[in-house]
Amino acid sequence: MTRPVTRWPVAVLGATGAVGQAFIRLLEGHPWFDLVEVAASERSAGKRYASATRWLEGTLPSAVAELEVLACTPDKVKAPIVFSALDSSVAGEVEAAFAGAGRLVLSNAKNYRMESDVPLVIPEVNGDHLALLTQQRANRGWPGGIVTNANCAVTVAAMALAPLHHAFGVRKVFITTLQAVSGAGYPGVPSLDILGNVIPYIGDEEPKIETELAKLLGTYDGEMIVPAPIVTSAHANRVAVEHGHTVCLSVAFERAPTPEEALATLQTWTGFAAVQGLPSAPVPPLIVRDEQDRPQARRDVNAGNGMAVTIGRVRADNLFDLRLVALSHNVVRGAAGGSILNAELLVATGQLDGLTAS
């Protein structure tokens, strides 16, 4: 594992929003990364960060509070590593500009996830897919690059399914999501729409779940990702929970495991070897509960500092082979923390060698 001699300077784009704030919280005191720049929309540019944002959780780090908010352009933001919390309506053009200017962009937006030469990565699941960066740079002429996070609900499902897929071959997945209101950003869903209610629709969510899972669980053949032969049917629901996406999965396999075999596989899984020991990597990545009523968002969302996935109710299924429930923190593992872990893996595997600030 390559450990940096000095801390890498990093920036956050979209720093005033909920995910941008999560980046700031998670980067405070990080052993490998030093947050030196924050950027946001033109209406915030030029202001002190503390004046430009409404801070949502915990205490705003004093050093960040005094930073000037920059415009989201590579001539203003100089850090070589850029964490993007930009909305998809603007992320595509902005992130490409940074990659073209030689920066490594860790993106939470959907824009590039399904591009054939862009890594869609959950480090424990498919850390080897980062090798696509070489192909991406050759195809696009970018000296930098873009690495994307998965959708926050897909992240939970993929973490739970990865060890089972490797052992038994997932073929069909029926998934129902119960997604926290923080997944809608801030101010998000109006209180009179969500309190005492379940909203059985989240825009664009079901197609993301149904397409991203096959890419995440696919294999890198040295040139491209060969998607896993998985058919997914998804129902996405918004529920009155602050943090924590719960997914209920019914799964059909090439070789059906017993619940006992599945439990043993989940309990012993450690994921992609190079992830072990990284600063943000949870140990273990999967926490398997045997109580009949777990996982629960209130009790399990912060497991592994918000980076672990908690799994329970592993049992036989009447339609398919197996069913289970999984949960994780949508803003930490499913967004900012996932991007930071991607960046740590890039550092640890030497894939940022030669990247410098302009």
CSV table of C-alpha atoms in Angstrom, one decimal:
chain,number,residue,atom,x,y,z
A,1,MET,CA,0.0,0.0,0.0
A,2,THR,CA,1.3,3.5,-0.9
A,3,ARG,CA,0.8,6.0,1.9
A,4,PRO,CA,1.3,9.7,1.1
A,5,VAL,CA,4.4,11.4,2.6
A,6,THR,CA,2.4,14.6,2.9
A,7,ARG,CA,-1.3,15.2,2.8
A,8,TRP,CA,-2.9,15.7,-0.7
A,9,PRO,CA,-4.6,19.2,-1.2
A,10,VAL,CA,-8.2,18.6,-2.1
A,11,ALA,CA,-11.3,20.7,-3.0
A,12,VAL,CA,-15.0,20.2,-2.7
A,13,LEU,CA,-17.4,21.4,-5.5
A,14,GLY,CA,-21.0,22.0,-4.5
A,15,ALA,CA,-19.6,22.6,-1.0
A,16,THR,CA,-22.7,24.5,0.4
A,17,GLY,CA,-25.2,21.7,-0.1
A,18,ALA,CA,-25.9,18.7,2.2
A,19,VAL,CA,-23.4,16.3,0.5
A,20,GLY,CA,-20.8,19.1,0.2
A,21,GLN,CA,-21.1,19.6,4.0
A,22,ALA,CA,-20.7,15.9,4.6
A,23,PHE,CA,-17.4,16.0,2.6
A,24,ILE,CA,-16.3,18.8,4.9
A,25,ARG,CA,-17.2,17.0,8.1
A,26,LEU,CA,-15.5,13.8,6.9
A,27,LEU,CA,-12.3,15.5,5.6
A,28,GLU,CA,-11.7,17.3,8.9
A,29,GLY,CA,-8.5,15.9,10.3
A,30,HIS,CA,-8.2,13.3,7.5
A,31,PRO,CA,-4.7,11.8,7.6
A,32,TRP,CA,-4.2,11.8,3.8
A,33,PHE,CA,-6.2,14.8,2.5
A,34,ASP,CA,-6.1,18.5,3.4
A,35,LEU,CA,-9.2,20.5,2.4
A,36,VAL,CA,-7.9,23.7,1.0
A,37,GLU,CA,-10.6,25.0,-1.3
A,38,VAL,CA,-14.4,25.0,-1.4
A,39,ALA,CA,-16.5,26.0,-4.5
A,40,ALA,CA,-20.1,26.5,-5.2
A,41,SER,CA,-22.5,28.4,-7.5
A,42,GLU,CA,-22.0,31.9,-8.7
A,43,ARG,CA,-24.4,33.3,-6.1
A,44,SER,CA,-22.1,31.9,-3.4
A,45,ALA,CA,-18.7,32.7,-5.0
A,46,GLY,CA,-16.7,35.4,-3.3
A,47,LYS,CA,-18.4,34.9,0.1
A,48,ARG,CA,-16.9,33.5,3.3
A,49,TYR,CA,-18.0,29.8,3.5
A,50,ALA,CA,-19.7,30.4,6.8
A,51,SER,CA,-21.8,33.2,5.2
A,52,ALA,CA,-22.6,31.2,2.1
A,53,THR,CA,-24.1,28.1,3.7
A,54,ARG,CA,-26.6,27.0,6.2
A,55,TRP,CA,-24.7,24.4,8.3
A,56,LEU,CA,-26.8,21.4,9.0
A,57,GLU,CA,-25.0,19.0,11.4
A,58,GLY,CA,-22.3,19.2,14.0
A,59,THR,CA,-19.9,22.1,14.2
A,60,LEU,CA,-18.5,23.9,11.1
A,61,PRO,CA,-14.7,23.6,11.2
A,62,SER,CA,-13.3,27.0,11.9
A,63,ALA,CA,-10.6,26.8,9.2
A,64,VAL,CA,-13.3,26.0,6.5
A,65,ALA,CA,-15.6,28.7,7.8
A,66,GLU,CA,-13.1,31.4,6.8
A,67,LEU,CA,-12.4,30.0,3.3
A,68,GLU,CA,-13.6,32.0,0.4
A,69,VAL,CA,-16.1,30.2,-1.8
A,70,LEU,CA,-14.7,29.9,-5.3
A,71,ALA,CA,-16.4,29.5,-8.6
A,72,CYS,CA,-16.6,25.9,-9.9
A,73,THR,CA,-14.0,26.3,-12.6
A,74,PRO,CA,-10.5,24.8,-13.0
A,75,ASP,CA,-8.9,28.3,-13.3
A,76,LYS,CA,-10.2,29.1,-9.8
A,77,VAL,CA,-9.9,25.8,-8.1
A,78,LYS,CA,-6.3,24.5,-8.1
A,79,ALA,CA,-6.3,21.3,-6.0
A,80,PRO,CA,-5.4,18.2,-7.9
A,81,ILE,CA,-8.1,16.1,-6.2
A,82,VAL,CA,-11.7,17.4,-6.5
A,83,PHE,CA,-14.6,15.9,-4.7
A,84,SER,CA,-17.8,16.8,-6.5
A,85,ALA,CA,-21.2,17.2,-4.8
A,86,LEU,CA,-22.6,19.0,-7.7
A,87,ASP,CA,-26.2,18.4,-8.9
A,88,SER,CA,-26.5,16.5,-12.1
A,89,SER,CA,-27.9,19.5,-13.9
A,90,VAL,CA,-24.5,21.1,-13.9
A,91,ALA,CA,-22.1,18.3,-13.0
A,92,GLY,CA,-21.5,17.0,-16.5
A,93,GLU,CA,-19.9,20.0,-18.1
A,94,VAL,CA,-18.1,21.1,-14.9
A,95,GLU,CA,-16.6,17.8,-14.1
A,96,ALA,CA,-15.3,17.3,-17.7
A,97,ALA,CA,-13.6,20.7,-17.5
A,98,PHE,CA,-11.8,19.7,-14.4
A,99,ALA,CA,-10.7,16.3,-15.8
A,100,GLY,CA,-9.6,18.0,-19.0
A,101,ALA,CA,-7.5,20.4,-16.8
A,102,GLY,CA,-5.6,17.5,-15.2
A,103,ARG,CA,-7.7,17.1,-12.0
A,104,LEU,CA,-8.9,13.8,-10.6
A,105,VAL,CA,-12.7,14.2,-10.0
A,106,LEU,CA,-14.5,12.0,-7.5
A,107,SER,CA,-18.1,12.5,-8.5
A,108,ASN,CA,-21.4,11.8,-6.8
A,109,ALA,CA,-23.5,12.8,-9.8
A,110,LYS,CA,-25.2,10.4,-12.2
A,111,ASN,CA,-23.9,12.0,-15.4
A,112,TYR,CA,-20.9,9.7,-16.1
A,113,ARG,CA,-21.8,6.6,-14.1
A,114,MET,CA,-22.8,4.4,-17.1
A,115,GLU,CA,-20.2,5.7,-19.5
A,116,SER,CA,-18.2,2.7,-20.7
A,117,ASP,CA,-14.8,4.2,-19.9
A,118,VAL,CA,-15.7,5.7,-16.5
A,119,PRO,CA,-15.2,3.7,-13.3
A,120,LEU,CA,-18.3,3.3,-11.2
A,121,VAL,CA,-16.8,2.1,-8.0
A,122,ILE,CA,-17.6,0.8,-4.5
A,123,PRO,CA,-14.0,0.0,-3.4
A,124,GLU,CA,-14.7,-3.3,-1.6
A,125,VAL,CA,-17.0,-4.5,-4.4
A,126,ASN,CA,-15.0,-3.6,-7.6
A,127,GLY,CA,-11.9,-1.6,-6.7
A,128,ASP,CA,-10.2,-3.2,-9.7
A,129,HIS,CA,-12.5,-1.2,-12.0
A,130,LEU,CA,-10.4,1.9,-11.3
A,131,ALA,CA,-8.1,0.6,-14.0
A,132,LEU,CA,-10.6,2.0,-16.5
A,133,LEU,CA,-8.9,5.4,-15.9
A,134,THR,CA,-6.2,4.5,-18.3
A,135,GLN,CA,-8.8,3.8,-21.1
A,136,GLN,CA,-10.7,6.9,-20.2
A,137,ARG,CA,-7.6,9.1,-20.6
A,138,ALA,CA,-6.8,7.5,-23.9
A,139,ASN,CA,-10.3,7.9,-25.2
A,140,ARG,CA,-11.0,11.5,-24.1
A,141,GLY,CA,-7.5,13.0,-24.0
A,142,TRP,CA,-8.0,14.0,-20.3
A,143,PRO,CA,-4.8,14.2,-18.3
A,144,GLY,CA,-7.0,14.0,-15.2
A,145,GLY,CA,-10.1,11.8,-15.0
A,146,ILE,CA,-13.5,11.1,-13.4
A,147,VAL,CA,-14.4,8.3,-11.0
A,148,THR,CA,-18.0,8.0,-9.9
A,149,ASN,CA,-19.9,6.8,-6.9
A,150,ALA,CA,-22.9,4.5,-7.3
A,151,ASN,CA,-26.4,5.7,-6.5
A,152,CYS,CA,-26.8,5.7,-2.7
A,153,ALA,CA,-29.5,2.9,-2.7
A,154,VAL,CA,-27.6,0.8,-5.2
A,155,THR,CA,-24.5,1.1,-2.9
A,156,VAL,CA,-26.4,-0.7,-0.1
A,157,ALA,CA,-27.7,-3.4,-2.4
A,158,ALA,CA,-24.3,-4.0,-4.2
A,159,MET,CA,-22.4,-4.3,-0.9
A,160,ALA,CA,-24.9,-6.9,0.3
A,161,LEU,CA,-25.0,-8.8,-3.0
A,162,ALA,CA,-21.3,-8.8,-4.0
A,163,PRO,CA,-20.1,-11.7,-1.8
A,164,LEU,CA,-23.2,-13.7,-2.7
A,165,HIS,CA,-22.7,-13.0,-6.4
A,166,HIS,CA,-19.1,-14.1,-6.3
A,167,ALA,CA,-20.0,-17.3,-4.5
A,168,PHE,CA,-23.3,-18.3,-6.1
A,169,GLY,CA,-24.0,-16.1,-9.2
A,170,VAL,CA,-26.8,-13.6,-8.8
A,171,ARG,CA,-29.3,-13.7,-11.7
A,172,LYS,CA,-32.4,-11.9,-10.7
A,173,VAL,CA,-33.0,-9.2,-8.0
A,174,PHE,CA,-36.4,-7.8,-6.8
A,175,ILE,CA,-35.6,-4.8,-4.7
A,176,THR,CA,-37.8,-2.4,-2.6
A,177,THR,CA,-36.0,0.6,-1.2
A,178,LEU,CA,-37.1,2.7,1.8
A,179,GLN,CA,-35.0,5.8,1.3
A,180,ALA,CA,-34.3,8.6,3.9
A,181,VAL,CA,-35.3,12.2,3.3
A,182,SER,CA,-31.7,13.3,3.4
A,183,GLY,CA,-31.2,11.6,0.1
A,184,ALA,CA,-33.3,14.5,-1.4
A,185,GLY,CA,-30.8,17.1,-0.2
A,186,TYR,CA,-31.7,20.2,1.6
A,187,PRO,CA,-34.4,21.5,2.1
A,188,GLY,CA,-35.5,18.3,0.3
A,189,VAL,CA,-39.0,16.9,0.7
A,190,PRO,CA,-41.6,19.3,2.3
A,191,SER,CA,-42.6,18.2,5.8
A,192,LEU,CA,-46.3,18.0,5.0
A,193,ASP,CA,-45.6,15.6,2.2
A,194,ILE,CA,-43.4,13.2,4.1
A,195,LEU,CA,-44.5,13.2,7.8
A,196,GLY,CA,-46.8,10.2,8.4
A,197,ASN,CA,-46.4,9.2,4.8
A,198,VAL,CA,-44.6,7.0,2.3
A,199,ILE,CA,-44.0,8.4,-1.2
A,200,PRO,CA,-43.8,5.6,-3.7
A,201,TYR,CA,-41.8,7.5,-6.3
A,202,ILE,CA,-38.3,9.1,-6.4
A,203,GLY,CA,-37.4,10.6,-9.8
A,204,ASP,CA,-34.9,8.6,-11.9
A,205,GLU,CA,-34.2,6.3,-9.0
A,206,GLU,CA,-35.5,3.0,-10.2
A,207,PRO,CA,-33.7,3.1,-13.6
A,208,LYS,CA,-30.4,3.9,-11.8
A,209,ILE,CA,-30.9,0.9,-9.5
A,210,GLU,CA,-31.8,-1.4,-12.4
A,211,THR,CA,-28.8,-0.4,-14.6
A,212,GLU,CA,-25.9,0.4,-12.1
A,213,LEU,CA,-26.1,-2.9,-10.2
A,214,ALA,CA,-25.0,-5.0,-13.3
A,215,LYS,CA,-22.0,-2.7,-14.0
A,216,LEU,CA,-20.9,-2.7,-10.3
A,217,LEU,CA,-21.0,-6.5,-10.1
A,218,GLY,CA,-19.5,-6.9,-13.6
A,219,THR,CA,-15.9,-7.9,-14.4
A,220,TYR,CA,-13.0,-5.8,-15.9
A,221,ASP,CA,-11.5,-7.7,-18.8
A,222,GLY,CA,-8.5,-5.4,-19.3
A,223,GLU,CA,-10.4,-3.1,-21.7
A,224,MET,CA,-13.9,-2.7,-20.5
A,225,ILE,CA,-16.5,-3.7,-17.9
A,226,VAL,CA,-18.5,-6.8,-18.8
A,227,PRO,CA,-21.8,-6.3,-17.0
A,228,ALA,CA,-23.0,-9.1,-14.7
A,229,PRO,CA,-25.9,-11.1,-16.2
A,230,ILE,CA,-28.4,-9.7,-13.6
A,231,VAL,CA,-32.0,-8.7,-14.2
A,232,THR,CA,-33.2,-6.2,-11.6
A,233,SER,CA,-36.7,-4.9,-10.8
A,234,ALA,CA,-36.8,-2.0,-8.4
A,235,HIS,CA,-39.4,-0.1,-6.4
A,236,ALA,CA,-38.1,3.2,-4.8
A,237,ASN,CA,-39.9,4.8,-1.8
A,238,ARG,CA,-39.2,7.9,0.2
A,239,VAL,CA,-39.9,7.4,3.9
A,240,ALA,CA,-39.9,9.7,7.0
A,241,VAL,CA,-36.3,8.7,8.2
A,242,GLU,CA,-33.6,11.3,8.4
A,243,HIS,CA,-30.6,9.2,7.4
A,244,GLY,CA,-30.3,5.6,6.3
A,245,HIS,CA,-31.5,3.8,3.1
A,246,THR,CA,-33.0,0.4,3.8
A,247,VAL,CA,-33.3,-2.1,0.9
A,248,CYS,CA,-35.3,-5.3,0.9
A,249,LEU,CA,-34.0,-7.9,-1.5
A,250,SER,CA,-35.3,-11.1,-3.0
A,251,VAL,CA,-32.6,-12.8,-5.1
A,252,ALA,CA,-32.4,-15.7,-7.6
A,253,PHE,CA,-29.0,-17.4,-8.1
A,254,GLU,CA,-27.3,-19.6,-10.6
A,255,ARG,CA,-26.6,-21.9,-7.7
A,256,ALA,CA,-29.1,-21.4,-4.9
A,257,PRO,CA,-27.4,-21.1,-1.4
A,258,THR,CA,-29.1,-22.2,1.8
A,259,PRO,CA,-29.6,-19.3,4.3
A,260,GLU,CA,-26.8,-20.8,6.3
A,261,GLU,CA,-24.4,-20.8,3.4
A,262,ALA,CA,-25.4,-17.2,2.6
A,263,LEU,CA,-24.8,-16.1,6.2
A,264,ALA,CA,-21.4,-17.7,6.3
A,265,THR,CA,-20.5,-16.0,3.0
A,266,LEU,CA,-21.6,-12.6,4.2
A,267,GLN,CA,-20.0,-12.9,7.6
A,268,THR,CA,-16.5,-13.7,6.3
A,269,TRP,CA,-16.4,-11.3,3.4
A,270,THR,CA,-13.7,-8.6,3.4
A,271,GLY,CA,-13.9,-7.4,-0.2
A,272,PHE,CA,-11.2,-6.1,-2.5
A,273,ALA,CA,-7.9,-6.7,-0.7
A,274,ALA,CA,-6.3,-3.3,-1.4
A,275,VAL,CA,-9.1,-1.5,0.6
A,276,GLN,CA,-8.1,-3.1,3.9
A,277,GLY,CA,-6.4,-0.7,6.2
A,278,LEU,CA,-7.5,2.5,4.3
A,279,PRO,CA,-8.4,5.3,6.7
A,280,SER,CA,-12.2,5.3,5.9
A,281,ALA,CA,-12.6,1.6,5.3
A,282,PRO,CA,-15.0,0.0,7.9
A,283,VAL,CA,-13.9,-3.3,9.6
A,284,PRO,CA,-15.9,-5.4,8.8
A,285,PRO,CA,-17.5,-3.9,5.7
A,286,LEU,CA,-20.7,-6.0,6.4
A,287,ILE,CA,-22.3,-6.4,9.8
A,288,VAL,CA,-24.7,-9.3,10.0
A,289,ARG,CA,-27.4,-9.1,12.7
A,290,ASP,CA,-29.3,-12.1,13.9
A,291,GLU,CA,-32.2,-10.2,15.6
A,292,GLN,CA,-35.5,-10.6,13.8
A,293,ASP,CA,-36.1,-6.8,13.7
A,294,ARG,CA,-32.7,-5.5,12.5
A,295,PRO,CA,-31.3,-3.6,10.7
A,296,GLN,CA,-33.0,-0.4,11.8
A,297,ALA,CA,-32.1,3.1,10.7
A,298,ARG,CA,-32.2,4.5,14.2
A,299,ARG,CA,-29.9,1.8,15.6
A,300,ASP,CA,-27.6,0.8,12.8
A,301,VAL,CA,-27.1,3.8,10.4
A,302,ASN,CA,-23.8,4.9,12.0
A,303,ALA,CA,-22.3,1.4,12.1
A,304,GLY,CA,-18.6,1.6,11.0
A,305,ASN,CA,-18.7,5.4,11.3
A,306,GLY,CA,-21.5,5.3,8.7
A,307,MET,CA,-19.4,3.3,6.2
A,308,ALA,CA,-20.6,-0.3,7.0
A,309,VAL,CA,-23.6,-2.0,5.6
A,310,THR,CA,-25.8,-3.8,8.2
A,311,ILE,CA,-27.6,-6.9,7.0
A,312,GLY,CA,-30.3,-9.0,8.6
A,313,ARG,CA,-33.4,-11.2,8.0
A,314,VAL,CA,-31.4,-13.6,5.7
A,315,ARG,CA,-33.9,-16.4,4.9
A,316,ALA,CA,-35.4,-18.5,2.2
A,317,ASP,CA,-37.7,-16.8,-0.4
A,318,ASN,CA,-41.0,-18.2,-1.7
A,319,LEU,CA,-40.6,-16.8,-5.2
A,320,PHE,CA,-36.8,-16.7,-5.6
A,321,ASP,CA,-34.0,-18.3,-3.6
A,322,LEU,CA,-33.1,-15.9,-0.8
A,323,ARG,CA,-34.3,-12.7,0.8
A,324,LEU,CA,-32.6,-10.3,3.1
A,325,VAL,CA,-32.6,-6.7,4.3
A,326,ALA,CA,-29.7,-4.3,4.2
A,327,LEU,CA,-29.1,-0.7,5.4
A,328,SER,CA,-26.4,1.9,5.3
A,329,HIS,CA,-25.9,5.7,5.7
A,330,ASN,CA,-26.9,7.3,2.5
A,331,VAL,CA,-24.9,10.5,3.0
A,332,VAL,CA,-21.8,8.8,4.3
A,333,ARG,CA,-21.3,5.4,2.6
A,334,GLY,CA,-23.7,6.3,-0.2
A,335,ALA,CA,-22.2,9.7,-1.0
A,336,ALA,CA,-19.3,11.7,0.5
A,337,GLY,CA,-17.7,8.8,2.5
A,338,GLY,CA,-17.8,6.6,-0.6
A,339,SER,CA,-16.0,9.2,-2.7
A,340,ILE,CA,-13.3,9.7,-0.1
A,341,LEU,CA,-12.7,5.9,0.1
A,342,ASN,CA,-12.4,5.9,-3.7
A,343,ALA,CA,-9.7,8.6,-3.4
A,344,GLU,CA,-7.9,6.7,-0.7
A,345,LEU,CA,-7.8,3.6,-2.9
A,346,LEU,CA,-6.4,5.6,-5.8
A,347,VAL,CA,-3.6,6.9,-3.5
A,348,ALA,CA,-2.9,3.5,-1.9
A,349,THR,CA,-2.6,1.8,-5.3
A,350,GLY,CA,-0.3,4.5,-6.8
A,351,GLN,CA,-2.8,5.7,-9.4
A,352,LEU,CA,-2.4,9.3,-8.5
A,353,ASP,CA,1.4,9.3,-9.1
A,354,GLY,CA,2.3,12.2,-11.3
A,355,LEU,CA,-0.9,14.2,-10.5
A,356,THR,CA,0.0,17.6,-9.3
A,357,ALA,CA,-1.7,20.9,-8.5
A,358,SER,CA,-1.6,23.4,-11.3
